[in-house]
Short mmCIF file of N, CA and C in Angstrom, two decimals:
data_model
loop_
_atom_site.label_atom_id
_atom_site.label_comp_id
_atom_site.label_asym_id
_atom_site.label_seq_id
_atom_site.Cartn_x
_atom_site.Cartn_y
_atom_site.Cartn_z
N MET A 1 0.83 -1.14 0.03
CA MET A 1 0.15 -0.06 0.00
C MET A 1 0.97 1.08 0.22
N THR A 2 0.70 2.14 -0.86
CA THR A 2 1.25 3.36 -0.92
C THR A 2 0.42 4.49 -0.21
N LEU A 3 1.32 5.33 0.37
CA LEU A 3 0.75 6.54 1.14
C LEU A 3 0.56 7.73 0.02
N SER A 4 -0.37 8.32 0.05
CA SER A 4 -0.55 9.55 -0.89
C SER A 4 -0.67 10.78 -0.05
N PHE A 5 -0.03 11.76 -0.29
CA PHE A 5 0.01 13.11 0.46
C PHE A 5 -0.70 14.17 -0.46
N SER A 6 -1.44 14.98 0.06
CA SER A 6 -1.91 16.31 -0.77
C SER A 6 -0.60 17.01 -0.87
N PRO A 7 -0.78 18.25 -1.78
CA PRO A 7 0.49 19.12 -1.72
C PRO A 7 0.69 19.68 -0.41
N THR A 8 -0.45 20.06 0.21
CA THR A 8 -0.52 20.82 1.46
C THR A 8 0.35 19.92 2.50
N GLN A 9 0.01 18.59 2.53
CA GLN A 9 0.73 17.67 3.61
C GLN A 9 2.06 17.52 3.11
N SER A 10 2.17 17.39 2.07
CA SER A 10 3.73 17.22 1.64
C SER A 10 4.48 18.30 1.88
N GLN A 11 3.97 19.56 1.77
CA GLN A 11 4.73 20.80 2.09
C GLN A 11 4.84 20.93 3.59
N PHE A 12 4.00 20.57 4.31
CA PHE A 12 4.09 20.58 5.77
C PHE A 12 5.22 19.50 6.37
N LEU A 13 5.10 18.18 5.74
CA LEU A 13 6.26 17.41 6.00
C LEU A 13 7.53 17.90 5.65
N THR A 14 7.71 18.43 4.57
CA THR A 14 8.85 18.97 4.14
C THR A 14 9.53 20.02 5.02
N LEU A 15 8.66 21.02 5.41
CA LEU A 15 9.09 22.00 6.26
C LEU A 15 9.26 21.32 7.83
N GLN A 16 8.52 20.59 8.14
CA GLN A 16 8.51 20.01 9.44
C GLN A 16 10.08 19.30 9.59
N GLN A 17 10.51 18.69 8.55
CA GLN A 17 11.63 17.82 8.36
C GLN A 17 12.90 18.84 8.43
N ALA A 18 12.64 20.10 7.83
CA ALA A 18 13.69 21.02 7.70
C ALA A 18 14.02 21.85 9.00
N ILE A 19 13.02 21.56 9.95
CA ILE A 19 13.22 22.54 11.10
C ILE A 19 14.06 21.74 12.04
N ASN A 20 15.20 22.48 12.54
CA ASN A 20 16.01 21.96 13.53
C ASN A 20 15.87 23.03 14.68
N LYS A 21 15.06 22.35 15.91
CA LYS A 21 14.71 23.21 16.77
C LYS A 21 16.03 23.83 17.76
N ASP A 22 16.95 22.99 17.78
CA ASP A 22 18.25 23.34 18.46
C ASP A 22 19.13 24.43 17.71
N ARG A 23 18.96 24.45 16.27
CA ARG A 23 19.52 25.40 15.46
C ARG A 23 18.80 26.69 15.68
N ILE A 24 17.50 26.64 15.72
CA ILE A 24 16.59 27.94 15.80
C ILE A 24 16.85 28.28 17.24
N THR A 25 17.00 27.77 18.12
CA THR A 25 17.25 28.23 19.59
C THR A 25 18.50 29.06 19.52
N GLN A 26 19.61 28.49 18.96
CA GLN A 26 20.84 29.14 18.80
C GLN A 26 20.67 30.26 17.84
N LEU A 27 20.00 30.25 16.70
CA LEU A 27 19.70 31.44 15.95
C LEU A 27 19.22 32.52 16.79
N VAL A 28 18.31 32.35 17.54
CA VAL A 28 17.54 33.51 18.54
C VAL A 28 18.61 34.04 19.29
N SER A 29 19.33 33.35 19.98
CA SER A 29 20.33 33.81 20.91
C SER A 29 21.60 34.36 20.10
N ASP A 30 21.81 34.06 19.05
CA ASP A 30 22.92 34.66 18.00
C ASP A 30 22.34 36.17 17.54
N HIS A 31 21.04 36.17 17.12
CA HIS A 31 20.49 37.45 16.63
C HIS A 31 20.52 38.25 17.70
N GLN A 32 20.20 37.79 18.82
CA GLN A 32 20.00 38.79 20.00
C GLN A 32 21.40 39.57 20.36
N GLN A 33 22.32 38.77 20.09
CA GLN A 33 23.80 39.19 20.33
C GLN A 33 24.31 39.98 19.08
N GLY A 34 23.49 39.87 18.01
CA GLY A 34 24.13 40.38 16.84
C GLY A 34 25.26 39.76 16.16
N LYS A 35 25.09 38.23 16.16
CA LYS A 35 26.21 37.42 15.78
C LYS A 35 25.51 36.37 14.64
N LEU A 36 24.60 36.92 14.10
CA LEU A 36 23.84 36.03 13.21
C LEU A 36 24.91 35.87 11.84
N SER A 37 25.16 34.59 11.49
CA SER A 37 26.05 34.55 10.22
C SER A 37 25.21 34.51 9.12
N PRO A 38 25.78 34.63 7.86
CA PRO A 38 24.96 34.72 6.66
C PRO A 38 24.43 33.25 6.27
N ASP A 39 25.00 32.29 6.85
CA ASP A 39 24.67 30.96 6.51
C ASP A 39 23.40 30.69 7.32
N ASP A 40 23.23 31.27 8.73
CA ASP A 40 22.19 31.10 9.77
C ASP A 40 20.99 31.83 9.01
N LYS A 41 21.28 33.27 8.43
CA LYS A 41 20.14 33.91 7.87
C LYS A 41 19.48 33.37 6.70
N SER A 42 20.43 32.61 5.75
CA SER A 42 19.78 31.90 4.70
C SER A 42 19.08 30.72 5.19
N TYR A 43 19.42 29.91 6.31
CA TYR A 43 18.67 28.78 6.79
C TYR A 43 17.32 29.49 7.10
N TYR A 44 17.21 30.45 7.89
CA TYR A 44 16.17 30.70 8.60
C TYR A 44 15.14 31.40 7.42
N GLU A 45 15.78 32.13 6.33
CA GLU A 45 15.06 32.75 5.30
C GLU A 45 14.43 31.58 4.44
N SER A 46 15.02 30.31 4.26
CA SER A 46 14.49 29.23 3.73
C SER A 46 13.37 28.49 4.37
N LEU A 47 13.45 28.59 5.71
CA LEU A 47 12.30 28.07 6.56
C LEU A 47 11.04 28.97 6.30
N ILE A 48 11.33 30.13 6.34
CA ILE A 48 10.17 31.28 6.20
C ILE A 48 9.56 31.20 4.77
N THR A 49 10.43 30.79 3.75
CA THR A 49 9.99 30.84 2.42
C THR A 49 9.15 29.56 2.44
N GLN A 50 9.51 28.43 3.06
CA GLN A 50 8.69 27.30 3.00
C GLN A 50 7.48 27.38 3.68
N PHE A 51 7.56 28.12 4.86
CA PHE A 51 6.26 28.24 5.69
C PHE A 51 5.22 29.00 4.80
N ILE A 52 5.76 30.19 4.10
CA ILE A 52 4.80 31.00 3.25
C ILE A 52 4.27 30.09 2.24
N ALA A 53 5.14 29.15 1.58
CA ALA A 53 4.67 28.37 0.52
C ALA A 53 3.62 27.35 1.17
N LEU A 54 3.70 26.97 2.51
CA LEU A 54 2.79 26.07 3.09
C LEU A 54 1.31 26.93 3.24
N ILE A 55 1.49 28.13 3.58
CA ILE A 55 0.16 28.96 3.85
C ILE A 55 -0.50 29.35 2.77
N LYS A 56 0.26 29.20 1.43
CA LYS A 56 -0.42 29.51 0.27
C LYS A 56 -1.35 28.40 -0.11
N LEU A 57 -1.20 27.22 0.39
CA LEU A 57 -2.07 25.97 -0.10
C LEU A 57 -3.35 25.95 0.72
N PRO A 58 -4.38 25.08 0.02
CA PRO A 58 -5.50 25.14 0.71
C PRO A 58 -5.55 24.39 1.96
N ASP A 59 -6.25 24.64 2.95
CA ASP A 59 -6.36 23.73 4.20
C ASP A 59 -5.19 23.75 4.84
N SER A 60 -4.41 24.89 4.87
CA SER A 60 -3.10 24.81 5.64
C SER A 60 -2.94 25.48 6.87
N ALA A 61 -4.04 26.24 7.34
CA ALA A 61 -4.05 26.97 8.50
C ALA A 61 -3.68 26.30 9.91
N HIS A 62 -4.24 25.12 10.04
CA HIS A 62 -4.22 24.32 10.91
C HIS A 62 -2.67 23.63 11.14
N LEU A 63 -2.36 23.35 9.86
CA LEU A 63 -1.00 22.83 9.85
C LEU A 63 0.12 23.84 10.21
N ALA A 64 0.06 25.12 9.66
CA ALA A 64 0.88 26.00 9.70
C ALA A 64 0.94 26.56 11.37
N MET A 65 -0.20 26.40 11.99
CA MET A 65 -0.19 26.81 13.52
C MET A 65 0.57 25.88 14.31
N GLN A 66 0.55 24.45 13.76
CA GLN A 66 1.33 23.52 14.40
C GLN A 66 2.79 23.85 14.55
N LEU A 67 3.41 24.56 13.46
CA LEU A 67 4.67 24.83 13.27
C LEU A 67 5.21 26.12 13.86
N LEU A 68 4.30 26.92 14.42
CA LEU A 68 4.69 28.21 14.68
C LEU A 68 5.62 28.11 15.88
N PRO A 69 5.26 27.31 16.94
CA PRO A 69 6.34 27.45 18.24
C PRO A 69 7.72 27.11 17.82
N ALA A 70 7.84 26.37 16.67
CA ALA A 70 9.26 25.88 16.43
C ALA A 70 10.02 26.90 15.72
N PHE A 71 9.31 27.97 15.37
CA PHE A 71 10.31 29.14 14.98
C PHE A 71 10.51 30.29 15.91
N LYS A 72 10.09 30.05 17.15
CA LYS A 72 10.71 30.83 18.32
C LYS A 72 10.42 32.25 18.21
N ILE A 73 9.40 32.49 17.39
CA ILE A 73 9.22 34.22 17.05
C ILE A 73 7.78 34.31 17.68
N THR A 74 7.34 35.59 17.98
CA THR A 74 5.96 35.89 18.33
C THR A 74 5.09 36.06 17.20
N VAL A 75 4.04 35.75 17.43
CA VAL A 75 2.96 35.67 16.49
C VAL A 75 2.97 37.17 15.69
N PRO A 76 3.03 38.29 16.56
CA PRO A 76 3.05 39.45 15.81
C PRO A 76 4.14 39.77 14.76
N ALA A 77 5.36 39.23 15.27
CA ALA A 77 6.52 39.14 14.23
C ALA A 77 6.24 38.39 13.14
N LEU A 78 5.85 37.43 13.50
CA LEU A 78 5.45 36.27 12.21
C LEU A 78 4.52 36.91 11.08
N LEU A 79 3.23 37.55 11.80
CA LEU A 79 2.53 38.15 11.04
C LEU A 79 2.96 39.33 10.13
N ASP A 80 3.80 40.16 10.83
CA ASP A 80 4.32 41.22 10.13
C ASP A 80 5.34 40.71 9.01
N GLY A 81 6.11 39.66 9.36
CA GLY A 81 6.96 39.22 8.34
C GLY A 81 6.27 38.48 7.26
N MET A 82 5.20 37.94 7.57
CA MET A 82 4.30 37.25 6.46
C MET A 82 3.76 38.45 5.38
N ALA A 83 3.28 39.50 6.34
CA ALA A 83 2.53 40.51 5.52
C ALA A 83 3.73 41.41 4.58
N TYR A 84 4.78 41.39 5.27
CA TYR A 84 5.98 42.12 4.48
C TYR A 84 6.30 41.46 3.24
N ARG A 85 6.61 40.02 3.45
CA ARG A 85 6.95 39.09 2.35
C ARG A 85 5.69 39.21 1.34
N ALA A 86 4.53 39.00 1.68
CA ALA A 86 3.45 38.83 0.65
C ALA A 86 3.34 40.23 0.02
N VAL A 87 3.50 41.32 0.50
CA VAL A 87 3.55 42.62 -0.42
C VAL A 87 4.77 42.66 -1.27
N ALA A 88 5.96 42.18 -0.66
CA ALA A 88 7.05 42.27 -1.60
C ALA A 88 6.98 41.39 -2.84
N ASP A 89 6.33 40.01 -2.47
CA ASP A 89 5.93 39.37 -3.66
C ASP A 89 4.96 39.59 -4.48
N LYS A 90 4.25 40.64 -4.16
CA LYS A 90 2.98 41.16 -4.77
C LYS A 90 1.92 39.85 -5.00
N ASN A 91 1.76 39.20 -3.96
CA ASN A 91 0.95 38.01 -3.95
C ASN A 91 -0.29 38.16 -3.32
N PRO A 92 -1.39 38.50 -4.04
CA PRO A 92 -2.46 38.89 -3.54
C PRO A 92 -3.24 37.78 -2.69
N LYS A 93 -3.10 36.50 -2.95
CA LYS A 93 -3.75 35.58 -2.16
C LYS A 93 -3.06 35.52 -0.69
N VAL A 94 -1.73 35.50 -0.72
CA VAL A 94 -1.19 35.52 0.69
C VAL A 94 -1.33 36.95 1.32
N CYS A 95 -1.62 38.00 0.47
CA CYS A 95 -2.06 39.35 1.21
C CYS A 95 -3.36 39.15 1.86
N VAL A 96 -4.40 38.50 1.16
CA VAL A 96 -5.75 38.16 1.71
C VAL A 96 -5.61 37.31 3.12
N PHE A 97 -4.87 36.53 3.02
CA PHE A 97 -4.50 35.66 4.30
C PHE A 97 -3.80 36.53 5.45
N ALA A 98 -2.82 37.19 5.18
CA ALA A 98 -1.97 38.08 6.04
C ALA A 98 -2.94 38.93 6.82
N ALA A 99 -3.64 39.65 5.81
CA ALA A 99 -4.82 40.77 6.17
C ALA A 99 -5.72 40.04 7.19
N TYR A 100 -6.39 38.99 6.81
CA TYR A 100 -7.16 38.03 7.79
C TYR A 100 -6.54 37.71 9.28
N MET A 101 -5.35 37.32 9.06
CA MET A 101 -4.71 36.81 10.29
C MET A 101 -4.23 38.05 11.14
N ILE A 102 -3.90 39.19 10.52
CA ILE A 102 -3.61 40.30 11.38
C ILE A 102 -4.97 40.89 11.79
N ASP A 103 -6.09 40.88 11.16
CA ASP A 103 -7.38 41.32 11.67
C ASP A 103 -7.87 40.43 12.73
N GLN A 104 -7.69 39.13 12.70
CA GLN A 104 -8.12 38.33 13.80
C GLN A 104 -7.25 38.52 14.97
N SER A 105 -6.04 38.67 14.84
CA SER A 105 -5.21 38.85 15.91
C SER A 105 -5.50 40.19 16.77
N LEU A 106 -6.28 40.96 16.22
CA LEU A 106 -6.53 42.28 16.83
C LEU A 106 -5.39 43.13 16.99
N LEU A 107 -4.29 42.88 16.03
CA LEU A 107 -3.08 43.88 16.11
C LEU A 107 -3.61 45.09 15.31
N GLN A 108 -2.89 46.23 15.64
CA GLN A 108 -3.17 47.48 15.14
C GLN A 108 -2.24 47.68 14.02
N ARG A 109 -2.41 47.40 12.80
CA ARG A 109 -1.54 47.53 11.84
C ARG A 109 -1.96 48.33 10.67
N ASP A 110 -1.19 49.01 9.80
CA ASP A 110 -1.71 49.63 8.73
C ASP A 110 -1.63 48.58 7.60
N MET A 111 -2.70 48.12 7.11
CA MET A 111 -2.93 47.07 6.20
C MET A 111 -3.02 47.56 4.65
N THR A 112 -2.82 48.83 4.53
CA THR A 112 -2.90 49.65 3.35
C THR A 112 -2.04 49.00 2.08
N PRO A 113 -0.87 48.63 2.48
CA PRO A 113 0.08 48.03 1.29
C PRO A 113 -0.67 46.63 0.87
N LEU A 114 -0.96 45.81 2.15
CA LEU A 114 -1.81 44.49 1.80
C LEU A 114 -2.89 44.73 0.72
N PHE A 115 -3.79 45.80 1.23
CA PHE A 115 -5.04 45.90 0.46
C PHE A 115 -4.50 46.27 -0.94
N ASN A 116 -3.55 47.30 -1.24
CA ASN A 116 -3.21 47.75 -2.47
C ASN A 116 -3.02 46.65 -3.39
N VAL A 117 -2.04 45.43 -2.87
CA VAL A 117 -1.81 44.32 -3.62
C VAL A 117 -2.86 43.63 -4.12
N ILE A 118 -3.87 43.55 -3.17
CA ILE A 118 -5.14 42.61 -3.52
C ILE A 118 -5.95 43.38 -4.53
N ILE A 119 -5.99 44.61 -4.36
CA ILE A 119 -6.84 45.31 -5.29
C ILE A 119 -6.03 45.42 -6.58
N GLU A 120 -4.85 45.72 -6.63
CA GLU A 120 -4.21 45.77 -7.90
C GLU A 120 -3.82 44.23 -8.70
N PHE A 121 -3.48 43.37 -7.87
CA PHE A 121 -3.24 42.12 -8.58
C PHE A 121 -4.29 40.96 -8.30
N GLY A 122 -5.25 41.19 -7.54
CA GLY A 122 -6.14 40.05 -7.17
C GLY A 122 -7.31 39.89 -8.13
N THR A 123 -7.96 38.71 -7.80
CA THR A 123 -9.10 38.44 -8.58
C THR A 123 -10.31 38.94 -8.11
N PRO A 124 -11.39 38.83 -8.64
CA PRO A 124 -12.83 39.13 -8.07
C PRO A 124 -13.07 38.06 -6.78
N GLU A 125 -12.58 36.76 -6.90
CA GLU A 125 -12.87 36.01 -5.82
C GLU A 125 -12.12 36.44 -4.56
N LEU A 126 -10.98 36.84 -4.76
CA LEU A 126 -10.05 37.38 -3.60
C LEU A 126 -10.71 38.64 -3.04
N TRP A 127 -11.15 39.65 -3.99
CA TRP A 127 -11.90 40.83 -3.25
C TRP A 127 -13.04 40.62 -2.52
N VAL A 128 -13.95 39.60 -3.01
CA VAL A 128 -14.89 39.18 -2.33
C VAL A 128 -14.49 38.56 -0.84
N GLU A 129 -13.44 37.81 -0.91
CA GLU A 129 -12.99 37.18 0.45
C GLU A 129 -12.52 38.06 1.26
N LEU A 130 -11.72 39.06 0.87
CA LEU A 130 -11.33 40.19 1.59
C LEU A 130 -12.40 41.02 2.20
N VAL A 131 -13.48 41.41 1.47
CA VAL A 131 -14.48 42.12 2.13
C VAL A 131 -15.39 41.19 3.07
N LYS A 132 -15.65 39.92 2.79
CA LYS A 132 -16.28 39.19 3.67
C LYS A 132 -15.57 38.95 5.02
N LYS A 133 -14.29 38.84 4.84
CA LYS A 133 -13.55 38.21 6.13
C LYS A 133 -12.74 39.25 6.71
N VAL A 134 -12.38 40.36 6.30
CA VAL A 134 -11.46 41.47 7.07
C VAL A 134 -12.16 42.56 7.28
N ASN A 135 -12.22 42.95 8.70
CA ASN A 135 -13.07 44.23 9.00
C ASN A 135 -12.07 45.38 8.44
N ASN A 136 -12.93 46.45 8.01
CA ASN A 136 -12.15 47.50 7.58
C ASN A 136 -11.57 47.38 6.27
N ALA A 137 -11.91 46.57 5.52
CA ALA A 137 -11.45 46.37 4.13
C ALA A 137 -11.85 47.52 3.32
N PRO A 138 -11.07 47.97 2.26
CA PRO A 138 -11.56 48.95 1.60
C PRO A 138 -12.59 48.75 0.69
N ALA A 139 -13.77 48.57 0.96
CA ALA A 139 -14.78 48.13 -0.01
C ALA A 139 -15.09 49.29 -1.17
N ASP A 140 -15.05 50.52 -0.68
CA ASP A 140 -15.23 51.49 -1.63
C ASP A 140 -14.11 51.44 -2.74
N ARG A 141 -13.11 51.20 -2.51
CA ARG A 141 -11.87 50.95 -3.59
C ARG A 141 -12.17 49.69 -4.57
N ILE A 142 -12.59 48.82 -3.90
CA ILE A 142 -12.90 47.48 -4.50
C ILE A 142 -14.00 47.60 -5.43
N VAL A 143 -15.08 48.22 -4.91
CA VAL A 143 -16.45 48.44 -5.65
C VAL A 143 -15.92 49.37 -6.91
N GLU A 144 -15.13 50.24 -6.82
CA GLU A 144 -14.70 51.07 -7.93
C GLU A 144 -13.90 50.19 -8.98
N LYS A 145 -12.98 49.33 -8.46
CA LYS A 145 -12.30 48.27 -9.25
C LYS A 145 -13.14 47.59 -9.96
N VAL A 146 -14.12 47.05 -9.43
CA VAL A 146 -15.06 45.96 -9.84
C VAL A 146 -15.83 46.68 -11.08
N TYR A 147 -16.19 47.88 -10.92
CA TYR A 147 -17.10 48.53 -11.97
C TYR A 147 -16.28 49.18 -12.90
N GLN A 148 -14.82 48.99 -13.00
CA GLN A 148 -14.03 49.19 -14.18
C GLN A 148 -13.64 47.78 -14.95
N CYS A 149 -14.32 46.62 -14.36
CA CYS A 149 -14.11 45.56 -14.95
C CYS A 149 -15.36 45.20 -15.85
N ASP A 150 -15.31 44.23 -16.49
CA ASP A 150 -16.47 43.82 -17.53
C ASP A 150 -17.55 43.31 -16.73
N LYS A 151 -18.72 43.20 -17.35
CA LYS A 151 -20.05 42.82 -16.84
C LYS A 151 -20.03 41.62 -16.00
N SER A 152 -19.30 40.61 -16.61
CA SER A 152 -19.27 39.20 -15.75
C SER A 152 -18.72 39.44 -14.38
N VAL A 153 -17.56 40.23 -14.18
CA VAL A 153 -17.13 40.56 -12.99
C VAL A 153 -18.04 41.32 -12.01
N GLN A 154 -18.76 42.28 -12.60
CA GLN A 154 -19.72 42.96 -11.81
C GLN A 154 -20.90 42.13 -11.38
N THR A 155 -21.39 41.18 -12.19
CA THR A 155 -22.51 40.39 -11.82
C THR A 155 -21.89 39.39 -10.69
N TYR A 156 -20.74 38.90 -10.94
CA TYR A 156 -20.25 37.91 -9.69
C TYR A 156 -20.05 38.82 -8.52
N TRP A 157 -19.78 39.93 -8.51
CA TRP A 157 -19.42 40.87 -7.19
C TRP A 157 -20.97 41.08 -6.82
N GLU A 158 -21.96 41.39 -7.67
CA GLU A 158 -23.14 41.58 -7.08
C GLU A 158 -23.84 40.46 -6.36
N GLN A 159 -23.68 39.15 -7.02
CA GLN A 159 -24.18 37.93 -6.40
C GLN A 159 -23.50 37.50 -5.26
N GLN A 160 -22.18 37.84 -4.98
CA GLN A 160 -21.51 37.47 -3.90
C GLN A 160 -21.80 38.44 -2.55
N ILE A 161 -21.88 39.80 -2.88
CA ILE A 161 -21.94 40.65 -1.88
C ILE A 161 -23.21 41.29 -1.52
N LEU A 162 -24.01 41.45 -2.53
CA LEU A 162 -25.19 42.17 -2.41
C LEU A 162 -26.30 41.16 -1.99
#
């Protein structure tokens, strides 16, 4: 019998195997003392990149949350890092996820850069998800964008939101 994993499960297992808890503990200590080597930075960046790849996949939130303690960082720092990376990558799907996580955490953050990426590079489905899930999402800007699109986008928006 062969085991078959979903892409989400495979990414989770890959990341879980890449995490070296002792090394991360030492990284935190070295970072606090200003002694972080380029090799260590590269290792940690690789883990964060793999973590972001995990959260981009469907049904990954519960798996991602299981790995958070291994990173030895606070949730606010992680969310800020996720938001920064999502904006830098111009990835609207991850921006929606980051905005949702920040909103749910009740952190007071300026989410304008996230919203800008979602509006500029997102799809109608992501605009709907943002408005439905994130408090204070810029609905007026999204409505303006929707009505600059063709009739099918407008119809989809109206069916989902109105």
